[in-house]
Short mmCIF file of C-alpha atoms in Angstrom, two decimals:
data_model
loop_
_atom_site.label_atom_id
_atom_site.label_comp_id
_atom_site.label_asym_id
_atom_site.label_seq_id
_atom_site.Cartn_x
_atom_site.Cartn_y
_atom_site.Cartn_z
CA MET G 106 37.32 49.59 6.36
CA ASP G 107 36.00 53.45 6.28
CA GLY G 108 34.03 51.33 9.41
CA LYS G 109 30.05 51.55 8.23
CA ARG G 110 27.94 48.56 8.73
CA SER G 111 26.03 46.76 5.92
CA ARG G 112 22.56 47.88 5.69
CA PRO G 113 20.29 45.25 5.62
CA LEU G 114 18.10 44.60 2.14
CA ILE G 115 14.43 45.81 2.97
CA ILE G 116 11.55 45.04 -0.01
CA PRO G 117 8.68 47.41 0.30
CA LEU G 118 6.10 45.15 0.01
CA ASP G 119 4.16 48.05 -2.10
CA THR G 120 6.51 48.05 -5.57
CA ARG G 121 7.00 45.93 -8.13
CA GLU G 122 9.31 43.46 -6.62
CA GLY G 123 7.69 43.38 -3.17
CA TRP G 124 5.31 41.76 -4.64
CA PHE G 125 7.12 39.08 -6.70
CA THR G 126 8.89 38.32 -3.25
CA PHE G 127 5.19 37.77 -1.75
CA VAL G 128 4.22 35.61 -4.57
CA ALA G 129 7.62 33.56 -4.02
CA LEU G 130 7.39 33.16 -0.14
CA ILE G 131 3.77 31.97 -0.28
CA MET G 132 5.07 29.19 -2.99
CA MET G 133 7.60 28.41 -0.47
CA LEU G 134 5.11 28.19 2.68
CA TYR G 135 2.39 26.80 0.15
CA THR G 136 5.19 23.57 -0.01
CA ILE G 137 6.06 24.25 3.38
CA SER G 138 2.53 24.05 4.80
CA LEU G 139 1.87 20.73 2.61
CA PHE G 140 4.59 19.19 4.00
CA ILE G 141 3.16 19.60 7.43
CA SER G 142 -0.44 18.67 6.65
CA VAL G 143 0.40 15.90 4.88
CA SER G 144 2.54 14.90 8.01
CA LEU G 145 0.02 15.43 10.34
CA HIS G 146 -2.41 13.30 7.98
CA GLU G 147 -0.45 10.30 8.34
CA VAL G 148 1.64 10.55 11.45
CA LEU G 149 -1.59 11.77 13.98
CA GLY G 150 -3.73 10.75 12.07
CA HIS G 151 -3.68 7.65 10.42
CA GLY G 152 -0.19 6.22 13.03
CA LEU G 153 -1.77 7.96 16.00
CA ALA G 154 -5.43 5.94 15.22
CA ALA G 155 -4.03 2.54 14.67
CA VAL G 156 -1.44 2.68 17.52
CA ALA G 157 -4.26 3.61 19.90
CA THR G 158 -6.99 0.42 18.67
CA GLY G 159 -4.03 -2.03 19.33
CA GLY G 160 -2.11 -1.80 16.55
CA ASP G 161 1.37 -0.82 14.98
CA PHE G 162 2.94 2.35 13.17
CA TYR G 163 6.32 1.28 11.41
CA ALA G 164 6.44 2.98 8.33
CA VAL G 165 6.04 6.41 6.84
CA TYR G 166 5.75 8.17 3.56
CA ILE G 167 5.45 12.00 2.91
CA SER G 168 5.91 14.41 0.46
CA PRO G 169 4.40 17.78 -0.51
CA GLY G 170 0.88 16.44 -1.68
CA SER G 171 0.63 12.72 -0.82
CA GLY G 172 2.41 9.93 1.53
CA TYR G 173 1.69 6.66 3.48
CA ALA G 174 1.72 5.25 6.53
CA SER G 175 2.55 1.32 6.93
CA LEU G 176 -0.13 0.15 9.65
CA TYR G 177 -1.51 -2.99 11.12
CA ILE G 178 -4.12 -3.21 12.38
CA PRO G 179 -5.68 -6.05 14.63
CA GLU G 180 -7.52 -8.70 13.78
CA GLY G 181 -10.80 -8.78 15.39
CA ILE G 182 -11.65 -4.52 15.95
CA SER G 183 -15.18 -3.50 14.83
CA ASN G 184 -15.76 -2.28 11.62
CA ALA G 185 -15.96 1.19 13.70
CA ALA G 186 -12.63 1.26 14.56
CA ARG G 187 -11.66 0.15 11.41
CA ALA G 188 -12.87 3.10 9.98
CA PHE G 189 -12.17 5.47 12.24
CA VAL G 190 -8.07 4.59 11.44
CA LEU G 191 -8.70 5.55 7.52
CA MET G 192 -10.44 8.46 8.28
CA ALA G 193 -7.94 9.25 11.48
CA GLY G 194 -5.56 11.15 9.10
CA ILE G 195 -8.07 13.86 7.17
CA MET G 196 -10.13 14.16 10.84
CA VAL G 197 -6.46 15.46 11.99
CA GLU G 198 -6.01 18.04 9.49
CA LEU G 199 -9.16 19.49 10.25
CA ILE G 200 -9.48 19.48 13.90
CA ILE G 201 -5.98 21.44 14.16
CA GLY G 202 -6.68 23.39 10.54
CA SER G 203 -10.21 25.08 12.03
CA VAL G 204 -7.76 25.48 15.85
CA ILE G 205 -5.21 27.51 13.88
CA PHE G 206 -7.64 29.10 11.08
CA PHE G 207 -10.26 30.90 13.54
CA LEU G 208 -7.98 30.35 17.10
CA VAL G 209 -4.34 31.21 16.50
CA LEU G 210 -4.80 33.15 13.06
CA PRO G 211 -6.22 35.99 14.82
CA ARG G 212 -3.90 36.54 17.44
CA LEU G 213 -1.08 36.27 14.95
CA LYS G 214 -0.07 39.71 14.07
CA GLY G 215 3.85 39.32 12.46
CA PHE G 216 2.99 39.79 8.69
CA ILE G 217 5.03 36.29 7.89
CA THR G 218 3.50 34.57 11.11
CA HIS G 219 -0.04 35.82 9.83
CA LEU G 220 0.31 34.76 6.41
CA PHE G 221 1.83 31.31 7.14
CA GLY G 222 -1.23 30.80 9.56
CA LEU G 223 -3.63 31.22 6.05
CA VAL G 224 -1.04 29.61 3.76
CA LEU G 225 -1.17 26.34 6.85
CA SER G 226 -5.44 26.72 7.17
CA VAL G 227 -5.70 26.18 3.27
CA THR G 228 -3.56 22.59 3.32
CA LEU G 229 -5.71 21.35 6.73
CA LEU G 230 -9.25 22.92 5.57
CA VAL G 231 -9.15 22.97 1.86
CA HIS G 232 -7.26 19.92 0.39
CA PRO G 233 -8.88 17.14 3.51
CA SER G 234 -12.69 18.23 2.53
CA ILE G 235 -11.92 17.97 -1.20
CA TYR G 236 -10.10 14.44 -0.65
CA LEU G 237 -13.43 13.83 1.64
CA PHE G 238 -15.49 13.04 -1.21
CA LEU G 239 -12.93 12.95 -4.17
CA GLY G 240 -11.74 9.79 -2.05
CA TYR G 241 -14.87 8.27 -2.16
CA TYR G 242 -14.45 7.96 -6.00
CA TYR G 243 -10.72 6.87 -5.56
CA THR G 244 -10.03 3.44 -5.06
CA GLY G 245 -6.74 3.99 -2.63
CA GLY G 246 -8.72 6.53 -0.85
CA ASP G 247 -8.78 7.33 2.77
CA THR G 248 -12.97 7.52 2.31
CA PHE G 249 -13.65 4.80 -0.32
CA LYS G 250 -11.77 2.24 2.36
CA ALA G 251 -14.00 3.73 5.34
CA ALA G 252 -17.24 3.41 3.35
CA ARG G 253 -16.71 -0.19 1.92
CA ILE G 254 -15.65 -1.00 5.63
CA LEU G 255 -18.78 -0.13 6.67
CA GLY G 256 -21.52 -0.67 4.10
CA LEU G 257 -22.38 2.63 2.90
CA LEU G 258 -20.92 2.63 -1.01
CA ASN G 259 -24.08 3.43 -2.38
CA ASN G 260 -24.01 6.66 -0.09
CA ALA G 261 -21.71 8.56 -2.03
CA ASP G 262 -24.22 11.96 -1.34
CA ALA G 263 -23.67 12.70 1.80
CA PHE G 264 -19.66 12.47 1.14
CA ILE G 265 -20.44 14.81 -1.90
CA VAL G 266 -22.78 16.99 0.00
CA ALA G 267 -20.04 17.09 3.00
CA GLY G 268 -17.06 17.70 1.24
CA LEU G 269 -17.91 20.78 -1.89
CA ILE G 270 -20.76 22.17 1.63
CA LEU G 271 -16.63 22.05 3.38
CA ALA G 272 -14.70 22.77 0.85
CA GLY G 273 -16.75 26.14 -0.30
CA VAL G 274 -17.12 27.35 3.83
CA PHE G 275 -13.34 27.60 3.90
CA VAL G 276 -12.06 28.99 0.26
CA ILE G 277 -15.17 32.08 1.37
CA LEU G 278 -13.82 31.90 4.82
CA ILE G 279 -9.78 32.23 4.18
CA SER G 280 -10.32 33.67 1.29
CA ILE G 281 -11.91 37.00 3.36
CA ALA G 282 -8.86 36.45 6.44
CA ALA G 283 -6.63 36.94 3.83
CA LEU G 284 -7.63 39.92 1.80
CA ARG G 285 -9.44 41.81 5.18
CA PHE G 286 -5.17 40.46 5.70
CA LEU G 287 -4.19 41.95 2.79
CA THR G 288 -6.09 45.15 2.34
CA GLY G 289 -3.81 46.24 5.79
CA PHE G 290 -0.86 46.88 3.99
CA ARG G 291 -2.52 48.21 0.58
CA GLU G 292 -4.07 51.34 -0.38
CA GLU G 293 -7.50 50.59 -1.48
CA ALA G 294 -8.26 50.93 -5.14
CA GLU G 295 -10.62 49.69 -7.86
CA GLY G 296 -9.89 46.05 -8.49
CA GLU G 297 -7.50 45.46 -5.90
CA GLY G 298 -9.52 43.16 -3.52
CA THR G 299 -9.66 40.65 -6.41
CA ARG G 300 -5.87 41.48 -7.14
CA LEU G 301 -4.92 40.80 -3.73
CA LEU G 302 -6.86 37.52 -3.66
CA LEU G 303 -5.39 36.83 -7.09
CA MET G 304 -2.08 36.74 -5.76
CA PHE G 305 -2.54 35.12 -2.60
CA TRP G 306 -4.45 31.72 -4.41
CA LEU G 307 -1.95 32.43 -7.43
CA PRO G 308 0.75 29.76 -5.75
CA LEU G 309 -1.62 27.53 -5.15
CA ILE G 310 -3.36 27.64 -8.80
CA VAL G 311 -0.17 27.01 -10.51
CA LEU G 312 0.76 23.96 -8.21
CA GLY G 313 -2.26 22.17 -8.39
CA VAL G 314 -2.27 23.02 -12.96
CA THR G 315 0.56 21.46 -12.59
CA SER G 316 0.09 18.47 -10.86
CA ALA G 317 -2.60 17.50 -12.39
CA PHE G 318 -0.11 18.45 -16.05
CA VAL G 319 2.39 16.35 -14.33
CA SER G 320 0.00 13.15 -13.41
CA VAL G 321 -0.87 13.28 -17.09
CA VAL G 322 2.97 12.21 -17.68
CA MET G 323 3.45 10.36 -14.92
CA LEU G 324 0.66 8.15 -13.46
CA SER G 325 -1.33 5.68 -13.80
CA SER G 326 -5.04 6.54 -15.41
CA THR G 327 -7.02 6.29 -11.94
CA GLU G 328 -4.49 8.24 -10.21
CA MET G 329 -4.60 10.59 -12.82
CA THR G 330 -8.34 11.01 -13.25
CA TYR G 331 -8.04 12.23 -9.17
CA ALA G 332 -5.36 14.49 -9.78
CA LEU G 333 -7.50 16.52 -12.45
CA ALA G 334 -10.32 15.97 -10.72
CA ASN G 335 -8.58 18.06 -7.64
CA ALA G 336 -6.92 20.39 -9.35
CA GLY G 337 -10.16 21.23 -11.73
CA ILE G 338 -12.49 21.45 -8.07
CA LEU G 339 -9.60 23.91 -6.34
CA LEU G 340 -9.33 25.82 -9.26
CA LEU G 341 -13.21 26.07 -9.65
CA LEU G 342 -13.81 27.12 -5.68
CA ILE G 343 -11.28 29.52 -6.01
CA SER G 344 -11.87 31.63 -8.75
CA ALA G 345 -15.35 31.57 -7.40
CA GLY G 346 -13.85 33.00 -3.95
CA ILE G 347 -12.14 35.39 -6.03
CA ILE G 348 -15.02 36.55 -7.89
CA LEU G 349 -16.91 36.92 -4.95
CA VAL G 350 -15.43 37.79 -1.68
CA PRO G 351 -14.30 41.01 -2.96
CA HIS G 352 -17.95 42.31 -2.91
CA LEU G 353 -19.01 40.31 0.59
CA ILE G 354 -16.41 42.99 2.76
CA GLU G 355 -15.79 46.64 2.81
CA HIS G 356 -11.90 47.89 4.29
CA HIS G 357 -11.87 51.30 6.51
CA GLU G 358 -9.05 50.50 7.92
CA LYS G 359 -5.60 52.56 6.39
CA ALA G 360 -2.94 50.89 5.07
CA ARG G 361 0.13 50.09 7.38
CA PRO G 362 3.47 49.92 4.54
CA HIS G 363 4.93 46.80 4.83
CA SER G 364 8.96 45.95 3.52
CA PHE G 365 10.07 42.13 3.46
CA ASP G 366 13.94 42.00 5.19
CA GLY G 367 16.31 40.43 3.48
CA LYS G 368 17.06 37.77 6.79
CA THR G 369 13.10 36.39 7.02
CA VAL G 370 12.54 35.84 3.42
CA LEU G 371 16.25 33.63 3.76
CA ALA G 372 15.14 32.36 6.58
CA ILE G 373 12.00 30.89 4.56
CA LEU G 374 14.43 29.98 1.59
CA ALA G 375 15.99 27.50 4.34
CA ALA G 376 12.97 26.27 5.07
CA PHE G 377 11.67 26.04 2.09
CA LEU G 378 15.06 23.70 1.04
CA VAL G 379 15.38 21.45 4.44
CA ILE G 380 11.55 20.96 3.04
CA ILE G 381 12.58 19.74 -0.18
CA ALA G 382 15.46 17.76 0.70
CA THR G 383 13.72 16.17 3.85
CA TRP G 384 11.85 15.08 1.18
CA VAL G 385 13.75 14.65 -2.23
CA GLY G 386 16.94 12.78 0.38
CA VAL G 387 15.08 10.91 2.90
CA PHE G 388 11.47 10.04 2.16
CA GLY G 389 11.49 9.66 -2.19
CA PRO G 390 10.78 12.28 -4.70
CA THR G 391 7.33 9.95 -5.82
CA GLU G 392 5.57 6.93 -4.17
CA SER G 393 7.19 4.37 -6.61
CA SER G 394 10.13 5.67 -5.64
CA ALA G 395 10.40 6.24 -2.11
CA HIS G 396 12.56 4.92 0.60
CA GLY G 397 10.71 7.00 3.48
CA ILE G 398 11.32 5.87 6.92
CA MET G 399 10.66 2.43 8.82
CA LEU G 400 10.16 3.13 11.87
CA HIS G 401 11.08 0.28 13.18
CA GLN G 402 10.48 -3.94 12.01
CA PRO G 403 7.33 -4.46 10.88
CA PRO G 404 4.80 -7.19 13.65
CA LEU G 405 5.50 -10.74 12.38
CA GLU G 406 1.83 -10.68 11.54
CA ALA G 407 1.51 -7.55 9.35
CA GLU G 408 3.72 -10.07 6.90
CA ALA G 409 0.46 -10.80 5.18
CA TYR G 410 0.44 -7.46 3.46
CA TYR G 411 4.04 -8.56 1.86
CA SER G 412 2.97 -12.66 1.65
CA ASP G 413 1.77 -13.27 -2.55
CA TYR G 414 2.95 -16.42 -2.78
CA SER G 415 4.92 -16.05 -5.37
CA ILE G 416 6.84 -19.31 -5.50
CA GLY G 417 5.60 -22.33 -4.71
CA ASN G 418 6.53 -25.96 -3.73
CA VAL G 419 5.47 -29.03 -3.25
CA ASP G 420 8.01 -32.52 -2.12
CA LEU G 421 6.53 -35.89 -1.09
CA MET G 422 8.58 -38.34 0.78
CA VAL G 423 6.64 -41.66 0.26
CA HIS G 424 8.04 -44.03 3.77
CA SER G 425 7.59 -48.28 3.27
CA ASP G 426 5.13 -47.95 6.33
CA GLY G 427 2.40 -45.97 4.05
CA THR G 428 3.96 -42.55 5.60
CA VAL G 429 3.87 -39.43 3.34
CA ASP G 430 5.43 -36.53 4.53
CA VAL G 431 3.91 -33.14 2.32
CA SER G 432 6.11 -30.25 2.41
CA ILE G 433 4.37 -27.12 1.24
CA ILE G 434 7.31 -24.94 0.57
CA LEU G 435 6.13 -21.09 -0.40
CA ARG G 436 8.22 -17.87 -0.98
CA ASN G 437 7.20 -14.25 -1.81
CA MET G 438 9.14 -12.28 -4.16
CA LEU G 439 8.41 -8.34 -4.36
CA ASP G 440 7.65 -6.68 -8.06
CA ASN G 441 9.90 -5.06 -10.16
CA SER G 442 7.92 -2.01 -9.04
CA SER G 443 8.53 -2.14 -5.48
CA SER G 444 9.48 1.29 -4.00
CA SER G 445 12.54 0.75 -1.36
CA LEU G 446 10.69 0.95 1.36
CA ASP G 447 8.83 -1.78 0.32
CA GLU G 448 12.04 -3.84 -0.17
CA GLN G 449 13.07 -3.07 3.42
CA LEU G 450 10.06 -3.52 4.99
CA TYR G 451 9.98 -7.37 2.90
CA ASN G 452 13.61 -7.88 3.77
CA SER G 453 12.82 -7.46 7.34
CA TYR G 454 10.83 -10.53 7.85
CA GLU G 455 14.03 -12.26 6.13
CA ASP G 456 15.26 -14.38 8.74
CA ARG G 457 11.63 -14.13 11.12
CA PRO G 458 8.67 -15.80 9.71
CA ASN G 459 4.69 -15.84 10.68
CA TRP G 460 4.48 -19.32 11.29
CA PRO G 461 1.19 -19.55 12.32
CA TYR G 462 0.11 -18.01 9.53
CA TYR G 463 2.12 -20.11 6.86
CA VAL G 464 0.89 -23.41 8.33
CA GLU G 465 -3.01 -21.88 7.92
CA ARG G 466 -2.09 -21.58 4.29
CA SER G 467 -0.64 -24.91 4.72
CA ARG G 468 -3.59 -26.23 5.99
CA TYR G 469 -5.78 -25.17 3.31
CA MET G 470 -4.04 -25.84 0.42
CA ALA G 471 -3.11 -29.40 1.92
CA LEU G 472 -7.16 -29.49 2.24
CA VAL G 473 -7.49 -28.48 -1.66
CA MET G 474 -4.79 -31.22 -2.23
CA PHE G 475 -6.11 -33.80 -1.42
CA GLY G 476 -9.38 -33.06 -0.46
CA PHE G 477 -9.80 -32.70 3.06
CA THR G 478 -13.11 -31.96 4.66
CA VAL G 479 -12.42 -28.80 6.47
CA GLU G 480 -12.64 -30.59 10.07
CA GLU G 481 -10.63 -33.42 8.57
CA ALA G 482 -7.50 -30.86 7.75
CA GLN G 483 -7.46 -29.16 11.59
CA TYR G 484 -6.15 -32.35 12.48
CA LEU G 485 -3.03 -31.87 10.52
CA SER G 486 0.01 -31.14 12.60
CA PHE G 487 2.83 -29.20 10.59
CA GLU G 488 6.42 -28.49 11.27
CA THR G 489 7.51 -25.81 10.16
CA SER G 490 11.75 -24.89 8.69
CA GLN G 491 13.17 -22.45 6.30
CA GLU G 492 14.69 -24.42 2.53
CA VAL G 493 15.64 -23.54 -0.70
CA VAL G 494 12.49 -23.51 -3.14
CA ARG G 495 12.92 -23.72 -6.81
CA ALA G 496 11.32 -21.57 -9.44
CA MET G 497 12.04 -21.31 -13.50
CA GLY G 498 15.43 -22.86 -13.11
CA GLU G 499 16.76 -20.65 -10.01
CA GLU G 500 16.90 -20.95 -6.15
CA TYR G 501 15.92 -19.20 -3.51
CA TYR G 502 16.86 -19.18 0.04
CA ASN G 503 14.53 -19.41 3.79
CA GLY G 504 11.63 -20.77 1.87
CA ARG G 505 8.44 -20.95 4.54
CA SER G 506 8.38 -24.87 4.31
CA CYS G 507 5.39 -26.68 6.63
CA THR G 508 5.15 -30.09 6.97
CA THR G 509 2.79 -32.67 7.71
CA HIS G 510 2.52 -36.45 7.67
CA LEU G 511 -0.04 -38.12 6.12
CA ASN G 512 -1.39 -41.75 6.60
CA PHE G 513 -2.31 -44.54 4.09
CA THR G 514 -2.67 -48.16 3.81
CA TRP G 515 -1.25 -50.48 1.69
CA ALA G 516 -3.64 -52.49 -0.14
CA ASP G 517 -5.85 -49.92 -0.28
CA THR G 518 -6.27 -49.28 -4.59
CA GLY G 519 -8.49 -46.63 -4.07
CA LEU G 520 -7.73 -42.58 -3.93
CA ILE G 521 -7.93 -40.83 -0.48
CA PRO G 522 -11.58 -39.84 0.06
CA GLY G 523 -12.70 -37.19 -1.82
CA VAL G 524 -10.12 -37.10 -4.53
CA ARG G 525 -11.61 -37.34 -8.03
CA GLN G 526 -9.76 -40.32 -9.86
CA LEU G 527 -7.40 -38.73 -11.52
CA GLY G 528 -6.70 -40.61 -14.80
CA GLY G 529 -4.63 -42.80 -16.72
CA ASP G 530 -3.99 -47.25 -16.67
CA ALA G 531 -2.91 -48.45 -13.62
CA THR G 532 -2.52 -52.00 -14.76
CA THR G 533 1.17 -50.66 -15.27
CA ALA G 534 1.18 -51.89 -11.04
CA GLY G 535 1.27 -55.34 -12.47
CA GLY G 536 4.54 -56.70 -14.29
CA THR G 537 5.84 -59.65 -11.02
CA ASP G 538 5.21 -62.63 -10.08
CA GLU G 539 6.09 -61.81 -6.34
CA PRO G 540 3.25 -61.25 -3.32
CA THR G 541 2.91 -57.47 -3.73
CA GLU G 542 0.42 -54.77 -2.11
CA LEU G 543 -0.08 -51.47 -3.77
CA LEU G 544 -0.59 -47.44 -2.11
CA THR G 545 -2.32 -44.96 -4.29
CA PHE G 546 -2.95 -41.71 -3.73
CA GLY G 547 -3.21 -38.17 -5.86
CA PHE G 548 -3.58 -35.00 -5.17
CA GLU G 549 -4.60 -31.48 -6.85
CA ASP G 550 -2.55 -27.90 -7.53
CA PRO G 551 -3.83 -25.80 -5.17
CA TRP G 552 -2.33 -23.09 -6.73
CA MET G 553 -5.25 -23.11 -10.05
CA LEU G 554 -8.02 -22.17 -8.02
CA GLN G 555 -5.95 -18.97 -8.38
CA GLY G 556 -5.00 -18.67 -12.25
CA GLY G 557 -1.42 -19.86 -10.82
CA TYR G 558 0.48 -22.97 -10.69
CA ILE G 559 2.97 -25.65 -8.42
CA ASP G 560 6.81 -24.82 -9.88
CA GLU G 561 7.91 -27.66 -9.51
CA VAL G 562 6.80 -31.33 -7.65
CA ARG G 563 9.39 -33.21 -6.29
CA ILE G 564 8.80 -36.77 -5.13
CA SER G 565 11.62 -39.51 -3.22
CA TRP G 566 10.66 -42.84 -1.67
CA GLU G 567 12.53 -45.13 0.68
CA SER G 568 14.59 -47.81 -1.97
CA ASN G 569 12.29 -50.51 -1.11
CA LEU G 570 9.32 -49.53 -2.57
CA THR G 571 8.74 -49.52 -6.42
CA LEU G 572 7.23 -46.40 -8.13
CA SER G 573 4.83 -48.38 -10.62
CA TYR G 574 2.62 -45.51 -12.14
CA TYR G 575 2.70 -41.85 -12.50
CA SER G 576 0.95 -39.25 -13.76
CA ALA G 577 0.91 -35.74 -14.09
CA SER G 578 -2.12 -34.39 -15.98
CA ASN G 579 -4.15 -30.65 -16.57
CA LEU G 580 -8.00 -29.67 -16.61
CA GLU G 581 -8.27 -30.91 -20.67
CA GLU G 582 -7.32 -34.54 -19.08
CA THR G 583 -4.08 -34.30 -21.30
CA HIS G 584 -0.93 -35.97 -19.09
CA ILE G 585 1.69 -33.44 -18.97
CA THR G 586 5.01 -35.01 -19.40
CA PHE G 587 7.70 -33.49 -20.57
CA ASN G 588 8.65 -31.07 -17.68
CA ARG G 589 9.31 -33.90 -15.65
CA GLY G 590 13.27 -32.96 -15.14
CA GLY G 591 14.06 -36.60 -15.51
CA LEU G 592 13.42 -39.83 -13.54
CA ALA G 593 16.36 -40.19 -10.73
CA GLU G 594 16.73 -43.09 -8.64
CA ASN G 595 13.47 -43.16 -6.02
CA SER G 596 12.75 -39.78 -7.38
CA ILE G 597 10.83 -37.66 -10.05
CA GLY G 598 9.65 -34.15 -10.12
CA TRP G 599 7.87 -31.54 -12.69
CA LYS G 600 9.57 -27.77 -13.32
CA ASN G 601 6.61 -26.31 -14.56
CA ILE G 602 6.78 -22.64 -16.23
CA GLY G 603 3.48 -21.73 -17.16
CA TYR G 604 -0.30 -22.26 -16.18
CA GLU G 605 -1.51 -23.85 -19.41
CA THR G 606 1.30 -26.48 -19.35
CA SER G 607 1.32 -27.28 -16.42
CA ALA G 608 -0.83 -30.19 -14.78
CA SER G 609 -3.60 -29.56 -12.07
CA ALA G 610 -3.33 -32.91 -11.05
CA TYR G 611 -0.43 -35.79 -9.71
CA SER G 612 -1.19 -39.85 -8.84
CA PHE G 613 1.21 -42.28 -7.70
CA ILE G 614 0.81 -45.82 -7.38
CA PHE G 615 4.01 -48.02 -5.68
CA ARG G 616 4.27 -50.73 -4.80
CA ARG G 617 6.50 -53.17 -2.17
CA ALA G 618 6.79 -56.88 -1.98
CA LEU G 619 5.14 -59.26 0.54
CA ASP G 620 7.22 -61.03 3.19
CA THR G 621 6.77 -64.54 2.09
#
């Protein structure tokens, strides 16, 4: 050892290497700022607003530029409160961004801290301003959802004017602040203001164009249109700022030389890598592949968000006293496009059904099946349990089964009031000299109204009863017989595999011998 200490890496700003370093730093600071702004939008915006209105915030996905919060908003709150939750993300960004730009930024003296404040102001002020009106034209946008709730979908002009004015004003103000800041470190020269602003805005332009290009390749048509429009408006506003602002201000201060300390550059690089690792490792690279963070189990009331009734079975048990046990069994399935975070939330309900929700769904289905009035359906009581549900030859556990008991009168050869005659020749109920009495009933497929069908229908009966007639017919009154699944002892069933080949209505006649 010669006893000499190594000299720290110093990169003067006013050199080619210095400006390359400057652009690289802005790109890293911009990515960090995007992550921060999305976090504020989702957590302090939507999440906090949902909790403040009596709801819940239970999962979140964050990436530089996009994210979403999984919320439960309780029933019964006003439309204004719902709209507040939806718009809270934009409002939080604009409020915090204004505080940083107008109050904090002027007090920042360090080069890196001031530069970071400028870049953070871009993501907290310009981006949400554009989203304010572009989100009106994007059906998944916060503005569109809030406007629909408030009945303002025909008032597009207000959102366009507000969003464009805010975005344009913020681009001009940030450009002025950036130019005043940067000219303090570089001697004034002809065209220098334009070049400095171009260097400041270049990372945003590059990332915006890159995002638009990626959207063309990977996103849906709606998301692609939004990304392209966002990039186009940003490019237009930034171009206007780069051209106009150098003519609006004069610089009189003597330039102060600045050099980048290698330790500072490494610190920013480390922060950038941490953000990238957090994004890719913790949250996932895209929303469609997100594993995100489930903060806690979602409330029972939120199960409806993950309930699509993908599978539905109807089980009936006919008793000799005329009682028919009707079990409606529902099971939700996720499609192949669901993210890992969706699967986490879905699986959290595996053993904890929201029974009041399923009871009401089953009540409505029973109303459609048997032609009850709304008032009659309200008197139905249900027993709940988790049962096996079947579809396409597969069995699935933890189906949500709700069972009600209907009482019919023997010798009543008419169908239940409100149910049309389902077709078929009921004379097959004869064929015996013994005195008998008949029990006749039927039901309609409640899924048919929604373009679906019951996956399986099973009906069983007590041993002292005889099934004299059964029919399964579709909307064209064509009888369905090929998918009965075989007539077992005291049981019969239908395994449906498609809308066109499934029955829309089922009818049955049972016979029992009279005591002589």
